[in-house]
mmCIF file of N, CA and C in Angstrom:
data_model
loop_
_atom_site.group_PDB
_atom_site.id
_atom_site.type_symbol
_atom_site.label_atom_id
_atom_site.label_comp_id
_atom_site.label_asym_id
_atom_site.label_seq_id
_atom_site.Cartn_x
_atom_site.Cartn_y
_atom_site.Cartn_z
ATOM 1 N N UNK A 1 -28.799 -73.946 -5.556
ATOM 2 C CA UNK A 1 -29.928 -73.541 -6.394
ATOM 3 C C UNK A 1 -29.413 -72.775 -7.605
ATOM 4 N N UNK A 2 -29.418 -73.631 -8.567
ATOM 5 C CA UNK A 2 -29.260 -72.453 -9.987
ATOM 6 C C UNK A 2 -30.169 -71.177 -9.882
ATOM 7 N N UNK A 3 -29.713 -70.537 -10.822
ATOM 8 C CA UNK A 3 -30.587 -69.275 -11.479
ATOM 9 C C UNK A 3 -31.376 -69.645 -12.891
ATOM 10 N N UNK A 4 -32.103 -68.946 -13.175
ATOM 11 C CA UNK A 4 -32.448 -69.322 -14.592
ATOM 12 C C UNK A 4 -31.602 -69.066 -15.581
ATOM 13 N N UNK A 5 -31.104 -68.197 -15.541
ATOM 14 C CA UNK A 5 -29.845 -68.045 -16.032
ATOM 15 C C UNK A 5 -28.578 -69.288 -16.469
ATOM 16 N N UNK A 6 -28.527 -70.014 -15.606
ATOM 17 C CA UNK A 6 -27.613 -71.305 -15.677
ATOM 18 C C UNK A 6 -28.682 -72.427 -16.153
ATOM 19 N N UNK A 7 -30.126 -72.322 -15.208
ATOM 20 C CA UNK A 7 -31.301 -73.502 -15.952
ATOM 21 C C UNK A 7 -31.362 -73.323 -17.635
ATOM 22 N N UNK A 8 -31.185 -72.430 -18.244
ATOM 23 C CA UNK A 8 -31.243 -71.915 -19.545
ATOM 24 C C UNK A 8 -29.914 -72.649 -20.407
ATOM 25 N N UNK A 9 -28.621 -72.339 -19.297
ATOM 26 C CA UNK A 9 -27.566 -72.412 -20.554
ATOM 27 C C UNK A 9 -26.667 -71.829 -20.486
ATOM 28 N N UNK A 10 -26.749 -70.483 -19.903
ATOM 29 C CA UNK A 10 -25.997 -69.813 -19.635
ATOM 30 C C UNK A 10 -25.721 -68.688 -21.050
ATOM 31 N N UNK A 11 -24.706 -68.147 -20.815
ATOM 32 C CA UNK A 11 -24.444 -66.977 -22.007
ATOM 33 C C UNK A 11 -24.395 -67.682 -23.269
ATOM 34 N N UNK A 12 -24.318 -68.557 -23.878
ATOM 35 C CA UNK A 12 -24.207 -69.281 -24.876
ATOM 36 C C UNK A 12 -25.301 -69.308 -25.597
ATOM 37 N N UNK A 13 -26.338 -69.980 -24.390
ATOM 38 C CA UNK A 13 -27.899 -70.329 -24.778
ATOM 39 C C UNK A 13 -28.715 -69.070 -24.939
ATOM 40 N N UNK A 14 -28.565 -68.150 -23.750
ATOM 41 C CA UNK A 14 -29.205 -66.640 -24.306
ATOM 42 C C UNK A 14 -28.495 -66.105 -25.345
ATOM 43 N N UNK A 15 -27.720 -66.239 -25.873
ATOM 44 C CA UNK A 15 -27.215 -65.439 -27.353
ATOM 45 C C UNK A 15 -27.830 -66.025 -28.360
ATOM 46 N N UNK A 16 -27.902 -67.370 -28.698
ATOM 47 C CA UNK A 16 -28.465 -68.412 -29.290
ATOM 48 C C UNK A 16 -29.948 -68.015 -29.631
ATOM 49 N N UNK A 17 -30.583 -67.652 -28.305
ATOM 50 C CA UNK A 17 -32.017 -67.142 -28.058
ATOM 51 C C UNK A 17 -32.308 -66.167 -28.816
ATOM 52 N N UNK A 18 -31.569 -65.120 -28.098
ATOM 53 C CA UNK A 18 -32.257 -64.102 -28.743
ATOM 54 C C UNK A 18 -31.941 -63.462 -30.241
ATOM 55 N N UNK A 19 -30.838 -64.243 -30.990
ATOM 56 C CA UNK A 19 -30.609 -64.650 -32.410
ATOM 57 C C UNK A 19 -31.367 -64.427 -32.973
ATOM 58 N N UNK A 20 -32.941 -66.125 -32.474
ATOM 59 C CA UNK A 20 -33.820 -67.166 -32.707
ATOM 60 C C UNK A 20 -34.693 -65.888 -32.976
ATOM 61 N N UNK A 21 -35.052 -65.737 -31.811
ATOM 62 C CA UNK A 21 -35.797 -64.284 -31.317
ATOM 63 C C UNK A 21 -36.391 -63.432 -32.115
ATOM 64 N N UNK A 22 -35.038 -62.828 -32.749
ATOM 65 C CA UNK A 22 -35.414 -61.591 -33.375
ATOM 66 C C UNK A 22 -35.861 -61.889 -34.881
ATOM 67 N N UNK A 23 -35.412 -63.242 -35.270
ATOM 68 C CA UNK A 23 -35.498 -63.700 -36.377
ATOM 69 C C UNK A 23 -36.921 -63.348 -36.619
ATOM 70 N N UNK A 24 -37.912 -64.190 -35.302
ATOM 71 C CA UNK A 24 -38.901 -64.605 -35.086
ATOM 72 C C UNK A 24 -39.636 -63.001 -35.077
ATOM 73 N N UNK A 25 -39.198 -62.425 -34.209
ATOM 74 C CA UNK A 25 -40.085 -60.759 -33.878
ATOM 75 C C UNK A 25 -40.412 -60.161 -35.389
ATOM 76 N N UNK A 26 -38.995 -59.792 -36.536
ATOM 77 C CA UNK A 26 -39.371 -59.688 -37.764
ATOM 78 C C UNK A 26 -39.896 -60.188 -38.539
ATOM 79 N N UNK A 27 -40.368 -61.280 -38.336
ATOM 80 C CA UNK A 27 -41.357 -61.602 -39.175
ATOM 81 C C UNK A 27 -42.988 -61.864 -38.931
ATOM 82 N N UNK A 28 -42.799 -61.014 -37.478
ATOM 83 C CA UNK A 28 -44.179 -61.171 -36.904
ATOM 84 C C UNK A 28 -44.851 -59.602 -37.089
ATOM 85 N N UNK A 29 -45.746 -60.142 -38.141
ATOM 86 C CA UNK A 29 -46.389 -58.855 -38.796
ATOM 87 C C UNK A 29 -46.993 -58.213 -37.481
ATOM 88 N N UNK A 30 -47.679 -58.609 -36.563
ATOM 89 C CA UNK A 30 -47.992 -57.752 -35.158
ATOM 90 C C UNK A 30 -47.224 -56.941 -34.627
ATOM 91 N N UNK A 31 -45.771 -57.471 -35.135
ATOM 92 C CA UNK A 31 -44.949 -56.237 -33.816
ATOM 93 C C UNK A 31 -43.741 -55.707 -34.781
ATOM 94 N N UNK A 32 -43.183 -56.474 -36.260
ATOM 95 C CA UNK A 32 -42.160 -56.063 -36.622
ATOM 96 C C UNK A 32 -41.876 -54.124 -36.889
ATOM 97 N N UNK A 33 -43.101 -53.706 -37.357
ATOM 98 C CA UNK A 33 -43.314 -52.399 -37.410
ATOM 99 C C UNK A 33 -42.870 -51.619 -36.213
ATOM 100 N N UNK A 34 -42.357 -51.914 -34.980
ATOM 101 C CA UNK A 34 -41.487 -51.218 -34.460
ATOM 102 C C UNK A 34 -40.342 -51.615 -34.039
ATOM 103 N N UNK A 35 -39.592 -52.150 -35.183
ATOM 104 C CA UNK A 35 -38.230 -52.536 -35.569
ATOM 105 C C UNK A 35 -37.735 -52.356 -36.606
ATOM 106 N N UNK A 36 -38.722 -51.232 -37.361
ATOM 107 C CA UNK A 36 -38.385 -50.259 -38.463
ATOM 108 C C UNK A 36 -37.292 -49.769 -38.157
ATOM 109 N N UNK A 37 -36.101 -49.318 -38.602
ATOM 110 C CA UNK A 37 -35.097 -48.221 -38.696
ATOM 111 C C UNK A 37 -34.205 -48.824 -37.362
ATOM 112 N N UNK A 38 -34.423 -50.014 -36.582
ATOM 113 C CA UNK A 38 -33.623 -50.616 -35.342
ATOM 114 C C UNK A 38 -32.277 -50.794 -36.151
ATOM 115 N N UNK A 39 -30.794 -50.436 -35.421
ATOM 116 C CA UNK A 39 -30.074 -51.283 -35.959
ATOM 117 C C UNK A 39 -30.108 -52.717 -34.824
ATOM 118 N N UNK A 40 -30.439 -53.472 -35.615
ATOM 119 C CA UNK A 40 -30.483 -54.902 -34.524
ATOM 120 C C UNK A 40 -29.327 -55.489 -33.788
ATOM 121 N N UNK A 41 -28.153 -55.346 -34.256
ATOM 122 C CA UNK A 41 -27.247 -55.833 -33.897
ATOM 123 C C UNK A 41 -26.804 -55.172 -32.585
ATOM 124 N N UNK A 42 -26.858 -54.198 -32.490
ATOM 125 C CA UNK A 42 -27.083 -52.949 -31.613
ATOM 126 C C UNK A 42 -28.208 -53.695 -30.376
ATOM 127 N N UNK A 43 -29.562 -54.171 -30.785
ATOM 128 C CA UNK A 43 -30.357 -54.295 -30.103
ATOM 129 C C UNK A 43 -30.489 -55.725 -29.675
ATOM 130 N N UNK A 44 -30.231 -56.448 -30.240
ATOM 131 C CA UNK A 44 -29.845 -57.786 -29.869
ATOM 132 C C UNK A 44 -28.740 -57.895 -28.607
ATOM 133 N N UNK A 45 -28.209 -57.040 -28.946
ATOM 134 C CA UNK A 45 -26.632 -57.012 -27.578
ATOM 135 C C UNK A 45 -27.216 -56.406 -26.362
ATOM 136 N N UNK A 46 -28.437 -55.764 -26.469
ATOM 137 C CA UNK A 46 -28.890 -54.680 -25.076
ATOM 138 C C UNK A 46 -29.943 -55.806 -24.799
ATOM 139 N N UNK A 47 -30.624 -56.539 -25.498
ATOM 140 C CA UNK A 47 -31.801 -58.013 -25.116
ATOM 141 C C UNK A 47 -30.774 -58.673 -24.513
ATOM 142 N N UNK A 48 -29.697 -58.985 -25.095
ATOM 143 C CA UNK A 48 -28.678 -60.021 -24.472
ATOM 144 C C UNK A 48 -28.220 -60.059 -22.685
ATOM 145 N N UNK A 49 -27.579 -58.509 -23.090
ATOM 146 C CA UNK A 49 -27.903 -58.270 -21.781
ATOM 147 C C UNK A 49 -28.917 -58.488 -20.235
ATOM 148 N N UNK A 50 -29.675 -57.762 -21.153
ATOM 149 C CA UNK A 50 -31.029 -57.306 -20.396
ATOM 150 C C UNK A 50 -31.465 -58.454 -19.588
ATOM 151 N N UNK A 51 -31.588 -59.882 -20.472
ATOM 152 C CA UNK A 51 -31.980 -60.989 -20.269
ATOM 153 C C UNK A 51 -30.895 -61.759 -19.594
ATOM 154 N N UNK A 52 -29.827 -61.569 -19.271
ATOM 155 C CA UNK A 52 -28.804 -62.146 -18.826
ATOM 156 C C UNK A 52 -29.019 -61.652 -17.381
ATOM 157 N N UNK A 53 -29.164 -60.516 -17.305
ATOM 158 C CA UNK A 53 -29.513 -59.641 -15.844
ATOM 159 C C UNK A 53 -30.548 -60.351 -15.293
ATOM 160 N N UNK A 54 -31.505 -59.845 -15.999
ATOM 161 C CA UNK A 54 -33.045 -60.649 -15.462
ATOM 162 C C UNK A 54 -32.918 -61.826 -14.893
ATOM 163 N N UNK A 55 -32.586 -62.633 -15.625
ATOM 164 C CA UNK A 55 -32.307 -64.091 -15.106
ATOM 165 C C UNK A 55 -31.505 -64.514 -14.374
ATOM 166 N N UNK A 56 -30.764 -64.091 -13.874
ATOM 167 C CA UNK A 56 -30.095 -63.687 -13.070
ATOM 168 C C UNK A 56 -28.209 -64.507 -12.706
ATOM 169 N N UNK A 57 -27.722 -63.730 -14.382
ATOM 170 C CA UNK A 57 -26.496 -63.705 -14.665
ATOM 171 C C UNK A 57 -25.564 -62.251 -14.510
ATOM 172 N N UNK A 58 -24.730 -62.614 -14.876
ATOM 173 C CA UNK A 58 -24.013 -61.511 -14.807
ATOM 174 C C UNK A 58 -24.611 -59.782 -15.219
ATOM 175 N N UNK A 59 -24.936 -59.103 -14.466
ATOM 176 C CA UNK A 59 -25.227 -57.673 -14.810
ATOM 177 C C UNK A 59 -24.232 -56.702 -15.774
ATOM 178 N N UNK A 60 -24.163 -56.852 -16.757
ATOM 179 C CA UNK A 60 -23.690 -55.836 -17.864
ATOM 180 C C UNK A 60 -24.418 -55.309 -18.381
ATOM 181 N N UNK A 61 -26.091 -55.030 -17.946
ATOM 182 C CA UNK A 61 -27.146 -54.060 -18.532
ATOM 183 C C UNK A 61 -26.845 -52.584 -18.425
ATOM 184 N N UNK A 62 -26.599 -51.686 -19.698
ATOM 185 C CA UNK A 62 -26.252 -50.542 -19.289
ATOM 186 C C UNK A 62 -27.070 -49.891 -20.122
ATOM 187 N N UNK A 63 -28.110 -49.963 -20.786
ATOM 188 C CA UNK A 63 -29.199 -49.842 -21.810
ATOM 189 C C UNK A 63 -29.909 -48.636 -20.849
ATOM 190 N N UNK A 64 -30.855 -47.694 -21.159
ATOM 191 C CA UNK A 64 -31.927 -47.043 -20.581
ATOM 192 C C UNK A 64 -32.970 -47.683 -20.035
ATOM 193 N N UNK A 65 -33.495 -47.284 -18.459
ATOM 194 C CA UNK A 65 -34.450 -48.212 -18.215
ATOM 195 C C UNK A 65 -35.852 -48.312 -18.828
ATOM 196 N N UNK A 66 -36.772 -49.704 -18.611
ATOM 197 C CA UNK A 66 -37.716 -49.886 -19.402
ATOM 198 C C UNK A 66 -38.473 -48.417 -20.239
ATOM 199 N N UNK A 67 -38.913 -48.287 -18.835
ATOM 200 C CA UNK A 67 -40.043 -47.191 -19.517
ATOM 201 C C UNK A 67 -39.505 -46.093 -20.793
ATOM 202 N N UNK A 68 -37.965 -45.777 -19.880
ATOM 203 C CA UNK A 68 -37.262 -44.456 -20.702
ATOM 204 C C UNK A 68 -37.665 -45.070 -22.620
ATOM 205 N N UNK A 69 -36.806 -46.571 -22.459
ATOM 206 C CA UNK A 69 -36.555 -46.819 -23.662
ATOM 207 C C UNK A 69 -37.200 -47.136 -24.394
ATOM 208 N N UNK A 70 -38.368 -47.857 -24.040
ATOM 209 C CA UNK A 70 -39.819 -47.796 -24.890
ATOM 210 C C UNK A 70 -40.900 -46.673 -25.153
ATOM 211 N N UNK A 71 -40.707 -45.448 -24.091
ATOM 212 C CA UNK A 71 -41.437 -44.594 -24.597
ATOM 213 C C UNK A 71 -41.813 -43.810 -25.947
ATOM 214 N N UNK A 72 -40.769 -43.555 -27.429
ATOM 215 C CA UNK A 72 -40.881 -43.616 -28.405
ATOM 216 C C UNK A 72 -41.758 -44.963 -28.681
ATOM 217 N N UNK A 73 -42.196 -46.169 -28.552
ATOM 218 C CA UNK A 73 -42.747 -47.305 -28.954
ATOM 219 C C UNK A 73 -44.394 -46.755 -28.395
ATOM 220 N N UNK A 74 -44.397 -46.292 -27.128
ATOM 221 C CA UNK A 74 -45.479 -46.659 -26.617
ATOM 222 C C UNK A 74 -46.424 -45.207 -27.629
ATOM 223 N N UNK A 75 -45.703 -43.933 -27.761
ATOM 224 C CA UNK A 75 -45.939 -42.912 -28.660
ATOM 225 C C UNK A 75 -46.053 -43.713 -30.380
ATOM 226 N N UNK A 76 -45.732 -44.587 -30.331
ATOM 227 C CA UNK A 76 -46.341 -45.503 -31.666
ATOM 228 C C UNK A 76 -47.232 -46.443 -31.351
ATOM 229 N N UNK A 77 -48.081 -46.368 -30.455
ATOM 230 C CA UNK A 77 -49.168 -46.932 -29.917
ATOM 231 C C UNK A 77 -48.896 -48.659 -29.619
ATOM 232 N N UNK A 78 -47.604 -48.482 -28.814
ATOM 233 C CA UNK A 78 -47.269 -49.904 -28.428
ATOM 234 C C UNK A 78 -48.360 -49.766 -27.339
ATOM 235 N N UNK A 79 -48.503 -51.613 -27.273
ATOM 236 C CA UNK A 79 -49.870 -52.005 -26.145
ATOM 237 C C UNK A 79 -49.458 -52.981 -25.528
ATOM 238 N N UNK A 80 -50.537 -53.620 -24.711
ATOM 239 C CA UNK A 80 -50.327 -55.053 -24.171
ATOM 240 C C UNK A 80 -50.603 -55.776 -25.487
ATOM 241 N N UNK A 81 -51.524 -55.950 -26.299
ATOM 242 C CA UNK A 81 -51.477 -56.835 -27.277
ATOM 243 C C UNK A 81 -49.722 -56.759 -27.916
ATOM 244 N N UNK A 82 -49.166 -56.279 -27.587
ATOM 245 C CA UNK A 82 -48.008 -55.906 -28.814
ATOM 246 C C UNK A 82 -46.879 -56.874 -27.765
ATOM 247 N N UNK A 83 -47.060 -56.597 -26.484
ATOM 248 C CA UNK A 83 -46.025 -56.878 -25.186
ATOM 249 C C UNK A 83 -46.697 -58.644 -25.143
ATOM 250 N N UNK A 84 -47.862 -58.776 -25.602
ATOM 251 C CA UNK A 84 -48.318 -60.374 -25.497
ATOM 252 C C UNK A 84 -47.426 -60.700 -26.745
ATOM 253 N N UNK A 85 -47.863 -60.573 -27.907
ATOM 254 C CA UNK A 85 -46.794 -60.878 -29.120
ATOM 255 C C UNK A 85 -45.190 -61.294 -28.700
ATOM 256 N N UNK A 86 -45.084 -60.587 -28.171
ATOM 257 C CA UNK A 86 -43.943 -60.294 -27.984
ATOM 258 C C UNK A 86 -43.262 -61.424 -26.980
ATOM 259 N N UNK A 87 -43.758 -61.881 -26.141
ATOM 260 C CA UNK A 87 -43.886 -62.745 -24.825
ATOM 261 C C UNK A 87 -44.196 -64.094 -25.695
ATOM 262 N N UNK A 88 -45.253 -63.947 -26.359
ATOM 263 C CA UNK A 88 -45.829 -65.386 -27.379
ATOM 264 C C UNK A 88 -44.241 -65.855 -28.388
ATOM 265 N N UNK A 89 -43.636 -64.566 -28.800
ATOM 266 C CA UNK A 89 -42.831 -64.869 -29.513
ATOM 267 C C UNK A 89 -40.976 -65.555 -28.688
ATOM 268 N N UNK A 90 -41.182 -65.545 -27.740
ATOM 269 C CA UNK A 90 -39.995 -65.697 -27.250
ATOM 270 C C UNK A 90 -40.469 -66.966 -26.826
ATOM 271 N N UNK A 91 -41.512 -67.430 -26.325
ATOM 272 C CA UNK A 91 -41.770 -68.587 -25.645
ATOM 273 C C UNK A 91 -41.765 -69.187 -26.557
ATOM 274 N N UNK A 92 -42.084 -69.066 -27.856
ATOM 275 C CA UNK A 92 -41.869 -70.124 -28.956
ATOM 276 C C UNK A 92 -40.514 -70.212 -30.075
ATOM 277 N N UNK A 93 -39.936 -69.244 -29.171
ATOM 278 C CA UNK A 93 -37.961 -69.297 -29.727
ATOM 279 C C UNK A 93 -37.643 -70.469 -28.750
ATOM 280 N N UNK A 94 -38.302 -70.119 -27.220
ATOM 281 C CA UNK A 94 -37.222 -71.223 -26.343
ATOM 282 C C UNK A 94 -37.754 -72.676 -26.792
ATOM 283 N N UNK A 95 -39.250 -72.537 -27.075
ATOM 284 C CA UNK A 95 -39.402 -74.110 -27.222
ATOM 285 C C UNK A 95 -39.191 -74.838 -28.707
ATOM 286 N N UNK A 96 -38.786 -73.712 -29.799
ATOM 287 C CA UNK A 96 -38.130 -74.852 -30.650
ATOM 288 C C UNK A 96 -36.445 -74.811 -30.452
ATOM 289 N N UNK A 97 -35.768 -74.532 -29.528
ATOM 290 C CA UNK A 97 -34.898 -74.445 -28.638
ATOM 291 C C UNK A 97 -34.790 -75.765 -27.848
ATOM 292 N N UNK A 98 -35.944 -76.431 -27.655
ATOM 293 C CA UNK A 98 -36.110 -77.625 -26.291
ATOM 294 C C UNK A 98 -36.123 -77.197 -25.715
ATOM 295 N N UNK A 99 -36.138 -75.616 -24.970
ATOM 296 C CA UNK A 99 -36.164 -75.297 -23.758
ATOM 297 C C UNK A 99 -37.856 -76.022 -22.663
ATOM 298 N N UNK A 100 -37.235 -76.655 -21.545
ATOM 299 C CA UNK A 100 -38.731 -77.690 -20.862
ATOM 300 C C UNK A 100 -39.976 -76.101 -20.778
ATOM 301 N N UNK A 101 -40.995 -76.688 -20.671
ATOM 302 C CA UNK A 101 -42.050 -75.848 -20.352
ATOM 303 C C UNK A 101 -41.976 -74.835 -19.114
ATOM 304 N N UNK A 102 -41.452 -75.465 -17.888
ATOM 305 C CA UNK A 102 -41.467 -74.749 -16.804
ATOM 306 C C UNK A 102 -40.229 -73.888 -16.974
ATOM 307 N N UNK A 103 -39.389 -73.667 -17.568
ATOM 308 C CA UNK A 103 -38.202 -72.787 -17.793
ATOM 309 C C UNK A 103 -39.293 -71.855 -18.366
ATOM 310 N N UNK A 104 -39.676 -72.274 -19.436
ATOM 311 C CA UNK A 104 -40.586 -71.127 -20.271
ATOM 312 C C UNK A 104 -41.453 -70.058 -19.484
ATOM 313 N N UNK A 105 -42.040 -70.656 -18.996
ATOM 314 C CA UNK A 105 -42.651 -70.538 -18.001
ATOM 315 C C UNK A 105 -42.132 -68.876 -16.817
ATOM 316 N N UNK A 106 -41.134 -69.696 -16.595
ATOM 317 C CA UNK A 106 -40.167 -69.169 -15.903
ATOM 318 C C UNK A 106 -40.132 -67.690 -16.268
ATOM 319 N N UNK A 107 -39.517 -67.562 -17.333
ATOM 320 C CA UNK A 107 -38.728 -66.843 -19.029
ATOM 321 C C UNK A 107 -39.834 -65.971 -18.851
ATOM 322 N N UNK A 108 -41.179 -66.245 -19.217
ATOM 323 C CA UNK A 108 -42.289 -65.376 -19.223
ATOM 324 C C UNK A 108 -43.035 -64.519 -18.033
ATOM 325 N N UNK A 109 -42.804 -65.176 -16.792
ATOM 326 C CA UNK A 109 -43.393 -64.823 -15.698
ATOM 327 C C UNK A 109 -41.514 -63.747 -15.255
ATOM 328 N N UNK A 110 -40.554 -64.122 -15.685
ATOM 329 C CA UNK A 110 -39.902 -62.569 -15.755
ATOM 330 C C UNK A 110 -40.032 -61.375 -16.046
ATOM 331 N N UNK A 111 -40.566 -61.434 -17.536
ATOM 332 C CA UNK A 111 -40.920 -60.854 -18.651
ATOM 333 C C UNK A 111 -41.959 -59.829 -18.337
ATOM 334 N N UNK A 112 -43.227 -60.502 -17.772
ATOM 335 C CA UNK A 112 -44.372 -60.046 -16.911
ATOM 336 C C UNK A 112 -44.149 -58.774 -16.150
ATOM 337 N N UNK A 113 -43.096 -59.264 -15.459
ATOM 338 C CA UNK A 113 -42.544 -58.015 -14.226
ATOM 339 C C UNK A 113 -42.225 -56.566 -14.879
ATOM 340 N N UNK A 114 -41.802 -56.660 -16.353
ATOM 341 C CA UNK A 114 -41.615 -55.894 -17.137
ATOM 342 C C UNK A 114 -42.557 -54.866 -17.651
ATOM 343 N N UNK A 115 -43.762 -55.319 -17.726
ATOM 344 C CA UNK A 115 -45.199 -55.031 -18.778
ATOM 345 C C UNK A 115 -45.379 -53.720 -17.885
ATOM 346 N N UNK A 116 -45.660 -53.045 -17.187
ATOM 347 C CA UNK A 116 -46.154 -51.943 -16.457
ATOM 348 C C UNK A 116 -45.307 -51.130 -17.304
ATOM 349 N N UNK A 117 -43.805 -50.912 -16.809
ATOM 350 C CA UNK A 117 -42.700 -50.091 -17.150
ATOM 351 C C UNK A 117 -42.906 -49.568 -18.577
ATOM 352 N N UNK A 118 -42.456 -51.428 -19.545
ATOM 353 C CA UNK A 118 -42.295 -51.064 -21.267
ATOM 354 C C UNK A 118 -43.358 -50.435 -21.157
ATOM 355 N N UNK A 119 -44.552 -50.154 -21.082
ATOM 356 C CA UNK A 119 -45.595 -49.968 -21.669
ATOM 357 C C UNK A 119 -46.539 -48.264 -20.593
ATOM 358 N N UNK A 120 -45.013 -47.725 -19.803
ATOM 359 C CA UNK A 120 -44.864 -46.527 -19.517
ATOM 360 C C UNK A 120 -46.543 -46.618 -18.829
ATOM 361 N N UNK A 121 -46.574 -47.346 -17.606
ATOM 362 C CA UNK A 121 -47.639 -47.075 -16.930
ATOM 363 C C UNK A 121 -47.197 -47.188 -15.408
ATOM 364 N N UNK A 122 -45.770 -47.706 -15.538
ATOM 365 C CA UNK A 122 -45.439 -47.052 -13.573
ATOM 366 C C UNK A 122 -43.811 -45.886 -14.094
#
C-alpha cells in the first residue's frame, strides 16, 4: 500500500506543489494579506515539510505546531473562510498539476484534520 506521499510523487512532486501553491496563495486577494512581511522561501520549506509528514513521507517537520504557529494569523482575524481559500487553493495547484481527483481529495481531507488547531480552537 503506498502512502499519499508516494501516490503524489514523492519529494519531487511536493516541492513542485507547493512552488505552484504559493504562487497561487499570493495572488489570492482572500488570503494573500497574511503573507505580508513572510519570507517565503523560509515558508515554502516548513509547507514542504509539513506536507511531506502529513502524507506520510519522511518526517523532517521541525516548524512550531499548528495552533502555536498560526496564532499571530488567527489575532489577524484568520477564519474558516480563509482555511477554505486556502484548501480551494491547493486543490487547484494539484489539479493543474494532473494530480487524479481522488488524490485531491485525499490532499484535502488531510488538510481538514488541520482546521481546529490552525485556527486555535483545540
Amino acid at each position: 500500500m503506498s502512502t499519499l506521499y508516494e501516490k503524489l510523487g514523492g519529494s519531487a512532486a511536493v516541492d513542485a506543489a507547493v512552488d505552484k501553491f504559493y504562487r497561487r496563495v499570493l495572488a489570492d486577494d482572500r488570503i494573500s494579506r497574511f503573507f505580508d512581511n513572510v519570507d517565503m522561501d523560509q515558508q515554502a520549506a516548513k509547507q514542504k515539510a509539513f506536507l511531506t509528514m502529513a502524507f506520510g513521507g519522511p518526517n523532517n517537520y521541525t516548524a512550531l505546531d499548528m495552533k502555536t504557529g498560526h496564532a499571530h494569523l488567527v489575532a489577524q482575524g484568520l477564519d474558516d473562510s480563509h482555511f477554505d481559500a486556502v484548501v480551494e487553493d491547493l486543490g487547484a495547484t494539484l489539479k493543474s498539476m494532473g494530480v487524479p481527483d481522488e488524490l485531491i481529495a485525499e490532499v484535502a481531507a488531510v488538510a481538514e484534520t488541520t482546521r481546529e488547531s490552525v485556527l486555535g480552537r483545540v
